[in-house]
PDB file of C-alpha atoms and ligand atoms in Angstrom:
ATOM      1  CA  MET A   8     -12.095  44.402 -22.481  1.00  0.00           C
ATOM      2  CA  ASP A   9     -10.070  45.573 -25.407  1.00  0.00           C
ATOM      3  CA  ASP A  10      -8.771  43.424 -28.284  1.00  0.00           C
ATOM      4  CA  ALA A  11      -5.198  43.503 -26.996  1.00  0.00           C
ATOM      5  CA  MET A  12      -6.227  41.927 -23.695  1.00  0.00           C
ATOM      6  CA  PHE A  13      -8.227  39.207 -25.429  1.00  0.00           C
ATOM      7  CA  ALA A  14      -5.446  38.439 -27.925  1.00  0.00           C
ATOM      8  CA  LEU A  15      -2.871  38.193 -25.116  1.00  0.00           C
ATOM      9  CA  ALA A  16      -5.101  35.823 -23.129  1.00  0.00           C
ATOM     10  CA  ALA A  17      -5.369  33.593 -26.261  1.00  0.00           C
ATOM     11  CA  LYS A  18      -1.604  33.643 -26.703  1.00  0.00           C
ATOM     12  CA  ALA A  19      -1.040  32.797 -23.014  1.00  0.00           C
ATOM     13  CA  MET A  20      -3.508  29.875 -23.227  1.00  0.00           C
ATOM     14  CA  GLU A  21      -1.426  28.376 -26.036  1.00  0.00           C
ATOM     15  CA  LYS A  22       1.590  28.322 -23.631  1.00  0.00           C
ATOM     16  CA  ALA A  23      -0.175  26.294 -20.934  1.00  0.00           C
ATOM     17  CA  HIS A  24       1.839  23.415 -19.535  1.00  0.00           C
ATOM     18  CA  ALA A  25      -1.148  21.176 -18.773  1.00  0.00           C
ATOM     19  CA  PRO A  26      -0.195  17.569 -19.776  1.00  0.00           C
ATOM     20  CA  TYR A  27      -2.145  16.061 -16.850  1.00  0.00           C
ATOM     21  CA  SER A  28      -5.514  17.852 -17.005  1.00  0.00           C
ATOM     22  CA  GLY A  29      -5.332  18.752 -20.668  1.00  0.00           C
ATOM     23  CA  PHE A  30      -7.137  21.930 -19.604  1.00  0.00           C
ATOM     24  CA  HIS A  31      -5.375  24.945 -20.997  1.00  0.00           C
ATOM     25  CA  VAL A  32      -5.953  28.310 -19.336  1.00  0.00           C
ATOM     26  CA  GLY A  33      -4.665  31.834 -20.162  1.00  0.00           C
ATOM     27  CA  ALA A  34      -4.970  34.879 -17.939  1.00  0.00           C
ATOM     28  CA  VAL A  35      -4.123  38.537 -18.310  1.00  0.00           C
ATOM     29  CA  VAL A  36      -4.098  41.227 -15.597  1.00  0.00           C
ATOM     30  CA  LYS A  37      -4.047  44.884 -16.464  1.00  0.00           C
ATOM     31  CA  ALA A  38      -2.068  46.836 -13.881  1.00  0.00           C
ATOM     32  CA  ALA A  39      -2.563  50.454 -12.785  1.00  0.00           C
ATOM     33  CA  ASN A  40       0.328  51.434 -15.068  1.00  0.00           C
ATOM     34  CA  GLY A  41      -1.819  50.292 -18.049  1.00  0.00           C
ATOM     35  CA  ARG A  42       0.408  47.355 -18.863  1.00  0.00           C
ATOM     36  CA  LEU A  43      -0.845  43.839 -19.483  1.00  0.00           C
ATOM     37  CA  TYR A  44       0.740  40.820 -17.734  1.00  0.00           C
ATOM     38  CA  ALA A  45      -0.062  37.356 -19.054  1.00  0.00           C
ATOM     39  CA  GLY A  46       0.114  33.886 -17.559  1.00  0.00           C
ATOM     40  CA  CYS A  47      -0.734  30.235 -18.239  1.00  0.00           C
ATOM     41  CA  ASN A  48      -1.356  27.299 -15.952  1.00  0.00           C
ATOM     42  CA  VAL A  49       1.751  25.255 -15.168  1.00  0.00           C
ATOM     43  CA  GLU A  50       1.183  21.658 -14.022  1.00  0.00           C
ATOM     44  CA  ASN A  51       3.699  19.030 -12.919  1.00  0.00           C
ATOM     45  CA  ALA A  52       3.847  15.317 -12.162  1.00  0.00           C
ATOM     46  CA  ALA A  53       3.111  15.837  -8.502  1.00  0.00           C
ATOM     47  CA  TYR A  54      -0.419  17.015  -9.424  1.00  0.00           C
ATOM     48  CA  PRO A  55      -1.385  19.259  -6.509  1.00  0.00           C
ATOM     49  CA  GLU A  56       1.812  21.328  -6.908  1.00  0.00           C
ATOM     50  CA  GLY A  57       0.741  22.865 -10.219  1.00  0.00           C
ATOM     51  CA  TRP A  58      -0.629  26.409 -10.374  1.00  0.00           C
ATOM     52  CA  CYS A  59      -3.155  28.488 -12.270  1.00  0.00           C
ATOM     53  CA  ALA A  60      -2.820  30.906 -15.145  1.00  0.00           C
ATOM     54  CA  GLU A  61      -3.943  33.801 -12.906  1.00  0.00           C
ATOM     55  CA  THR A  62      -1.114  33.074 -10.468  1.00  0.00           C
ATOM     56  CA  THR A  63       1.468  33.188 -13.206  1.00  0.00           C
ATOM     57  CA  ALA A  64       0.044  36.529 -14.502  1.00  0.00           C
ATOM     58  CA  ILE A  65       0.113  38.035 -11.022  1.00  0.00           C
ATOM     59  CA  ALA A  66       3.739  36.953 -10.556  1.00  0.00           C
ATOM     60  CA  HIS A  67       4.791  38.666 -13.785  1.00  0.00           C
ATOM     61  CA  MET A  68       2.995  41.827 -12.630  1.00  0.00           C
ATOM     62  CA  VAL A  69       4.690  41.802  -9.238  1.00  0.00           C
ATOM     63  CA  MET A  70       8.106  41.173 -10.816  1.00  0.00           C
ATOM     64  CA  ASP A  71       7.603  44.334 -12.913  1.00  0.00           C
ATOM     65  CA  GLY A  72       7.067  46.328  -9.737  1.00  0.00           C
ATOM     66  CA  GLU A  73       3.254  46.694  -9.999  1.00  0.00           C
ATOM     67  CA  THR A  74       0.793  45.944  -7.182  1.00  0.00           C
ATOM     68  CA  ARG A  75      -2.604  47.249  -8.443  1.00  0.00           C
ATOM     69  CA  ILE A  76      -4.803  45.297 -10.785  1.00  0.00           C
ATOM     70  CA  ILE A  77      -7.515  47.219 -12.613  1.00  0.00           C
ATOM     71  CA  GLU A  78      -8.913  44.510 -14.941  1.00  0.00           C
ATOM     72  CA  ILE A  79      -8.554  40.779 -15.432  1.00  0.00           C
ATOM     73  CA  ALA A  80      -9.300  38.341 -18.268  1.00  0.00           C
ATOM     74  CA  VAL A  81      -9.299  34.507 -18.017  1.00  0.00           C
ATOM     75  CA  MET A  82      -9.650  32.183 -20.980  1.00  0.00           C
ATOM     76  CA  GLY A  83     -10.387  28.481 -21.215  1.00  0.00           C
ATOM     77  CA  ARG A  84     -12.472  25.998 -23.156  1.00  0.00           C
ATOM     78  CA  GLY A  85     -15.558  23.986 -22.298  1.00  0.00           C
ATOM     79  CA  ASP A  86     -19.246  24.505 -21.634  1.00  0.00           C
ATOM     80  CA  ALA A  87     -18.842  25.822 -18.076  1.00  0.00           C
ATOM     81  CA  LEU A  88     -17.501  29.331 -17.529  1.00  0.00           C
ATOM     82  CA  VAL A  89     -13.817  29.304 -16.694  1.00  0.00           C
ATOM     83  CA  THR A  90     -13.904  31.562 -13.640  1.00  0.00           C
ATOM     84  CA  PRO A  91     -10.896  31.945 -11.317  1.00  0.00           C
ATOM     85  CA  CYS A  92     -10.619  29.177  -8.722  1.00  0.00           C
ATOM     86  CA  GLY A  93     -11.096  29.975  -5.040  1.00  0.00           C
ATOM     87  CA  GLY A  94      -7.393  30.226  -4.329  1.00  0.00           C
ATOM     88  CA  CYS A  95      -6.868  32.573  -7.225  1.00  0.00           C
ATOM     89  CA  ARG A  96      -9.776  34.790  -6.173  1.00  0.00           C
ATOM     90  CA  GLN A  97      -7.893  35.410  -2.965  1.00  0.00           C
ATOM     91  CA  ARG A  98      -4.606  35.941  -4.802  1.00  0.00           C
ATOM     92  CA  ILE A  99      -6.325  38.518  -7.033  1.00  0.00           C
ATOM     93  CA  ARG A 100      -7.872  40.122  -3.957  1.00  0.00           C
ATOM     94  CA  GLU A 101      -4.456  41.000  -2.700  1.00  0.00           C
ATOM     95  CA  PHE A 102      -4.062  43.427  -5.598  1.00  0.00           C
ATOM     96  CA  ALA A 103      -7.662  44.347  -6.584  1.00  0.00           C
ATOM     97  CA  GLY A 104     -10.747  45.759  -5.028  1.00  0.00           C
ATOM     98  CA  PRO A 105     -14.352  44.428  -5.379  1.00  0.00           C
ATOM     99  CA  GLU A 106     -15.095  46.736  -8.355  1.00  0.00           C
ATOM    100  CA  VAL A 107     -12.383  45.224 -10.555  1.00  0.00           C
ATOM    101  CA  PRO A 108     -13.917  43.629 -13.710  1.00  0.00           C
ATOM    102  CA  VAL A 109     -13.173  39.938 -14.399  1.00  0.00           C
ATOM    103  CA  HIS A 110     -13.741  38.952 -18.014  1.00  0.00           C
ATOM    104  CA  VAL A 111     -14.478  35.244 -18.512  1.00  0.00           C
ATOM    105  CA  CYS A 112     -13.534  34.219 -22.046  1.00  0.00           C
ATOM    106  CA  SER A 113     -13.352  31.260 -24.421  1.00  0.00           C
ATOM    107  CA  PRO A 114     -11.181  31.355 -27.505  1.00  0.00           C
ATOM    108  CA  GLU A 115     -14.344  32.282 -29.398  1.00  0.00           C
ATOM    109  CA  GLY A 116     -14.906  35.494 -27.424  1.00  0.00           C
ATOM    110  CA  LEU A 117     -16.027  37.151 -24.214  1.00  0.00           C
ATOM    111  CA  ARG A 118     -18.615  35.028 -22.379  1.00  0.00           C
ATOM    112  CA  LYS A 119     -19.285  36.998 -19.209  1.00  0.00           C
ATOM    113  CA  THR A 120     -17.979  40.025 -17.352  1.00  0.00           C
ATOM    114  CA  THR A 121     -18.306  39.935 -13.580  1.00  0.00           C
ATOM    115  CA  THR A 122     -16.405  41.557 -10.758  1.00  0.00           C
ATOM    116  CA  LEU A 123     -14.005  40.420  -8.059  1.00  0.00           C
ATOM    117  CA  GLY A 124     -16.600  41.416  -5.457  1.00  0.00           C
ATOM    118  CA  ALA A 125     -19.198  39.134  -7.011  1.00  0.00           C
ATOM    119  CA  LEU A 126     -16.724  36.230  -7.098  1.00  0.00           C
ATOM    120  CA  LEU A 127     -15.408  36.821  -3.621  1.00  0.00           C
ATOM    121  CA  PRO A 128     -17.952  38.654  -1.460  1.00  0.00           C
ATOM    122  CA  LEU A 129     -17.168  39.924   2.040  1.00  0.00           C
ATOM    123  CA  SER A 130     -13.516  39.185   1.357  1.00  0.00           C
ATOM    124  CA  PHE A 131     -10.605  39.392   3.742  1.00  0.00           C
ATOM    125  CA  GLY A 132      -7.828  41.521   2.313  1.00  0.00           C
ATOM    126  CA  PRO A 133      -4.790  43.656   3.084  1.00  0.00           C
ATOM    127  CA  GLU A 134      -7.021  46.322   4.740  1.00  0.00           C
ATOM    128  CA  ASN A 135      -7.822  43.823   7.467  1.00  0.00           C
ATOM    129  CA  LEU A 136      -4.210  43.853   8.575  1.00  0.00           C
ATOM    130  CA  ALA A 137      -3.668  47.599   8.268  1.00  0.00           C
TER     131      ALA A 137
HETATM  132  N1  THU B 204      -6.930  26.511 -13.846  1.00  0.00           N
HETATM  133  C1  THU B 204      -6.474  27.797 -14.110  1.00  0.00           C
HETATM  134  O1  THU B 204      -5.315  27.937 -14.532  1.00  0.00           O
HETATM  135  N2  THU B 204      -7.256  28.825 -13.835  1.00  0.00           N
HETATM  136  C2  THU B 204      -8.565  28.738 -13.469  1.00  0.00           C
HETATM  137  O2  THU B 204      -9.216  29.774 -13.297  1.00  0.00           O
HETATM  138  C3  THU B 204      -9.174  27.417 -13.249  1.00  0.00           C
HETATM  139  C4  THU B 204      -8.243  26.238 -13.300  1.00  0.00           C
HETATM  140  C5  THU B 204      -6.104  25.370 -14.196  1.00  0.00           C
HETATM  141  C6  THU B 204      -5.495  24.655 -13.018  1.00  0.00           C
HETATM  142  C7  THU B 204      -5.198  23.277 -13.688  1.00  0.00           C
HETATM  143  O3  THU B 204      -3.930  23.340 -14.281  1.00  0.00           O
HETATM  144  C8  THU B 204      -6.274  23.140 -14.709  1.00  0.00           C
HETATM  145  O4  THU B 204      -6.810  24.439 -14.917  1.00  0.00           O
HETATM  146  C9  THU B 204      -7.387  22.167 -14.339  1.00  0.00           C
HETATM  147  O5  THU B 204      -7.912  22.523 -13.092  1.00  0.00           O
END
């Protein structure tokens, strides 16, 4: 992960609208065009209706006409690694193969790099419907 991706994830995390959980998350996807798309989590008073940082980032990418993710970074605080939730793993899967690196970060730095395939093995994806 390069410095630009890390810096953008940190900036995105600052934008989080998370007044209910207090848990701020930033995410960045790098698309096949080389561009970075950032997102934060956006909560609301009807708690289950909020969404994750990864989802915001993916929406920005799709709105820019891109549909291939080549790298992802997620940033959050706390002792436990902030890995994408189950729903986001599937959302990422729509646009990424199992080899795509997922960088798990805290504001202090990179904590772990894994892959989408490790996070979502034997996944169901667009190929299944081809
Ligand atoms: N959250 C994310 O934005 N991404 C993750 O990968 C894990 C969880 C958000 C959802 C919710 O706003 C808050 O973190 C607490 O679950």
